[in-house]
XYZ file of C-alpha atoms in Angstrom:
230
model
C 114.336 102.919 91.169
C 116.365 103.542 94.319
C 116.997 107.255 94.585
C 119.865 109.196 96.065
C 119.046 110.436 99.569
C 116.525 107.678 100.247
C 116.018 106.971 103.945
C 115.655 103.446 105.339
C 113.875 102.907 108.662
C 113.611 99.435 110.202
C 112.442 97.726 113.368
C 111.249 100.798 115.229
C 108.824 98.663 117.277
C 106.840 101.801 118.013
C 104.928 101.592 121.296
C 104.553 103.559 124.530
C 108.226 102.962 125.367
C 109.781 103.181 121.901
C 108.956 106.613 120.514
C 111.886 106.985 118.121
C 109.826 106.509 114.949
C 107.578 109.414 115.817
C 110.602 111.644 116.503
C 112.208 110.724 113.188
C 109.040 111.208 111.138
C 108.454 114.586 112.767
C 111.921 115.606 111.582
C 110.817 114.768 108.063
C 107.516 116.574 108.513
C 109.236 119.791 109.629
C 111.853 119.431 106.848
C 114.812 118.942 109.184
C 115.238 115.877 107.025
C 114.115 115.895 103.397
C 114.614 112.430 101.884
C 113.857 111.521 98.288
C 112.137 108.302 99.398
C 111.053 106.823 102.713
C 111.525 103.066 102.844
C 110.044 101.370 105.910
C 111.541 97.902 106.247
C 109.012 96.370 108.607
C 108.360 95.999 112.328
C 108.038 99.751 112.572
C 105.072 99.201 114.877
C 105.392 96.836 117.804
C 102.149 95.396 116.513
C 99.726 96.615 113.876
C 97.228 95.036 111.523
C 94.194 96.540 109.828
C 91.877 94.077 111.577
C 93.139 94.699 115.121
C 91.000 97.627 116.195
C 92.704 98.231 119.547
C 96.160 98.551 117.988
C 94.835 100.721 115.172
C 93.315 103.057 117.763
C 96.398 103.358 119.965
C 98.604 103.950 116.912
C 96.248 106.322 115.113
C 98.427 109.395 115.646
C 101.391 107.764 113.923
C 99.224 106.235 111.194
C 97.912 109.719 110.435
C 101.432 111.168 110.426
C 102.649 108.559 107.937
C 99.620 109.125 105.705
C 100.219 112.874 105.771
C 103.850 112.339 104.769
C 102.721 110.112 101.897
C 101.148 113.178 100.278
C 104.598 114.736 99.893
C 106.981 111.760 99.807
C 107.198 108.432 98.054
C 106.855 105.824 100.786
C 107.449 102.109 100.381
C 106.370 99.956 103.329
C 107.662 96.379 103.432
C 105.545 94.545 105.954
C 107.295 92.724 108.790
C 106.307 90.058 111.262
C 104.894 92.652 113.667
C 103.050 94.821 111.117
C 100.983 93.313 108.318
C 97.692 93.589 106.390
C 98.408 97.311 106.208
C 97.283 98.457 102.762
C 93.858 99.696 103.911
C 95.530 101.733 106.646
C 97.948 103.352 104.189
C 96.034 103.831 100.917
C 98.602 106.129 99.266
C 101.629 104.006 100.156
C 103.119 101.105 98.233
C 102.739 98.309 100.794
C 104.654 95.094 100.070
C 103.443 92.002 101.886
C 105.758 89.175 102.883
C 104.809 86.951 99.948
C 105.953 89.622 97.491
C 109.324 90.237 99.109
C 111.984 90.893 98.083
C 111.233 93.748 95.756
C 114.011 94.753 93.400
C 114.951 98.356 92.680
C 117.589 99.570 90.275
C 120.432 101.952 91.036
C 122.578 102.778 88.034
C 123.679 99.363 86.727
C 123.057 97.507 89.983
C 120.037 95.655 91.300
C 119.015 96.201 94.923
C 116.816 93.614 96.674
C 114.749 94.821 99.627
C 112.946 92.692 102.191
C 112.085 92.804 105.852
C 114.315 89.782 106.354
C 112.036 87.058 107.724
C 111.637 85.351 104.353
C 113.572 82.257 103.220
C 113.225 80.599 106.641
C 111.341 77.268 106.440
C 107.885 75.906 105.710
C 106.916 75.881 109.407
C 107.524 79.610 109.649
C 105.754 80.208 106.330
C 102.680 78.406 107.685
C 102.793 80.412 110.922
C 102.953 83.645 108.927
C 99.910 82.690 106.887
C 97.926 81.819 110.006
C 98.650 85.035 111.906
C 97.762 87.121 108.830
C 94.472 85.360 108.217
C 91.637 87.895 108.187
C 89.052 85.450 109.554
C 91.276 84.640 112.527
C 92.017 88.295 113.239
C 88.347 89.252 112.989
C 87.435 86.402 115.343
C 90.048 87.524 117.857
C 88.588 91.015 117.643
C 85.150 89.580 118.361
C 86.255 87.824 121.555
C 88.505 90.703 122.669
C 86.030 91.943 125.300
C 87.221 95.227 126.838
C 90.454 94.732 124.887
C 91.681 92.164 127.428
C 93.486 90.105 124.808
C 95.005 93.079 122.991
C 96.254 94.569 126.247
C 97.940 91.291 127.179
C 99.690 91.242 123.810
C 100.651 94.892 124.192
C 102.156 94.332 127.642
C 104.051 91.222 126.559
C 105.573 93.064 123.610
C 106.537 96.065 125.741
C 108.385 93.799 128.172
C 110.181 91.780 125.499
C 113.919 92.313 125.127
C 114.417 92.812 121.392
C 117.966 94.197 121.466
C 120.751 91.654 121.454
C 123.854 90.786 119.502
C 123.633 87.794 117.198
C 126.795 85.753 117.524
C 128.280 84.671 114.194
C 125.891 86.956 112.333
C 128.143 86.923 109.271
C 127.609 83.162 108.934
C 123.845 83.747 108.920
C 124.309 86.460 106.289
C 126.307 84.096 104.047
C 123.375 81.679 104.095
C 120.836 84.411 103.420
C 122.595 85.892 100.389
C 122.388 82.504 98.682
C 118.663 83.226 98.232
C 119.389 86.372 96.231
C 120.896 87.004 92.803
C 120.923 90.802 93.132
C 124.048 92.927 93.613
C 122.905 94.499 96.888
C 120.672 92.927 99.541
C 119.004 95.196 102.107
C 117.172 93.701 105.084
C 115.954 94.639 108.532
C 114.596 92.154 111.096
C 117.880 91.173 112.741
C 118.559 94.390 114.685
C 122.296 94.310 113.973
C 123.013 97.289 111.686
C 125.997 95.619 110.018
C 127.170 95.325 106.414
C 129.218 92.640 104.678
C 130.758 91.959 101.310
C 129.978 88.354 100.402
C 131.615 87.433 97.132
C 130.285 89.862 94.533
C 127.280 90.796 96.645
C 126.864 93.498 99.248
C 124.657 92.785 102.266
C 123.193 95.642 104.313
C 121.350 95.067 107.584
C 119.509 98.269 108.449
C 119.893 99.090 112.162
C 116.926 98.834 114.468
C 115.648 102.310 115.233
C 114.485 101.014 118.623
C 117.798 99.343 119.515
C 120.602 101.234 117.779
C 118.654 104.543 117.658
C 119.824 104.789 114.042
C 118.447 104.851 110.531
C 120.171 104.624 107.145
C 120.558 107.127 104.323
C 121.526 106.067 100.804
C 123.916 108.678 99.473
C 126.513 108.622 96.690
C 125.791 104.955 96.155
C 126.547 104.048 99.779
C 124.466 103.161 102.822
C 125.309 105.354 105.808
C 123.928 104.738 109.302
C 122.908 107.944 111.048
C 122.120 108.331 114.741
C 118.749 109.774 115.645
C 120.180 111.919 118.434
């Protein structure tokens, strides 16, 4: 069930440069914000997987913070394309991997579909996703990652990547995406746009990127409201 006053956080891409997720979660920890649910819509870490020891270590403070919050709040974590194989890192959280997205929650008489947003692409992308999530591959990469040289290259490349841009004709993309859903409301992250559309009888919500728009979304009185972090 989707609850009133649920908070949606997407695409924080937490790293040394993007610290917004930590600031927002600290507001929840100190009760400045007191949501009924915390729904993390993927890519909240710039990169994180249970098998990647370097990234687990550098993100340990935030992992601990999220786990502490899970003792007091219901947290649903929909894995993205930057954060996956997470269940062992977050034992008290309902982690939804890509293959099991969307999940469907109910709100009154409406059905709400939630996904990170990188599903329903094509078979090439599906194959890529399976490969990069493969535990044997990740463990092998850990084995050859002498002095973290490989992890540090990935970290630097991600830090320097420009992830904030406007998608031209985004509404046309949305019209194609909603065809994959039968639910009344579709909620996705991934695209970093923070826009909403009414497509026929369906409502489409793209949760803003916390890293780009510095905003998150609160579900209140049956509506999705974007709220600035600052």
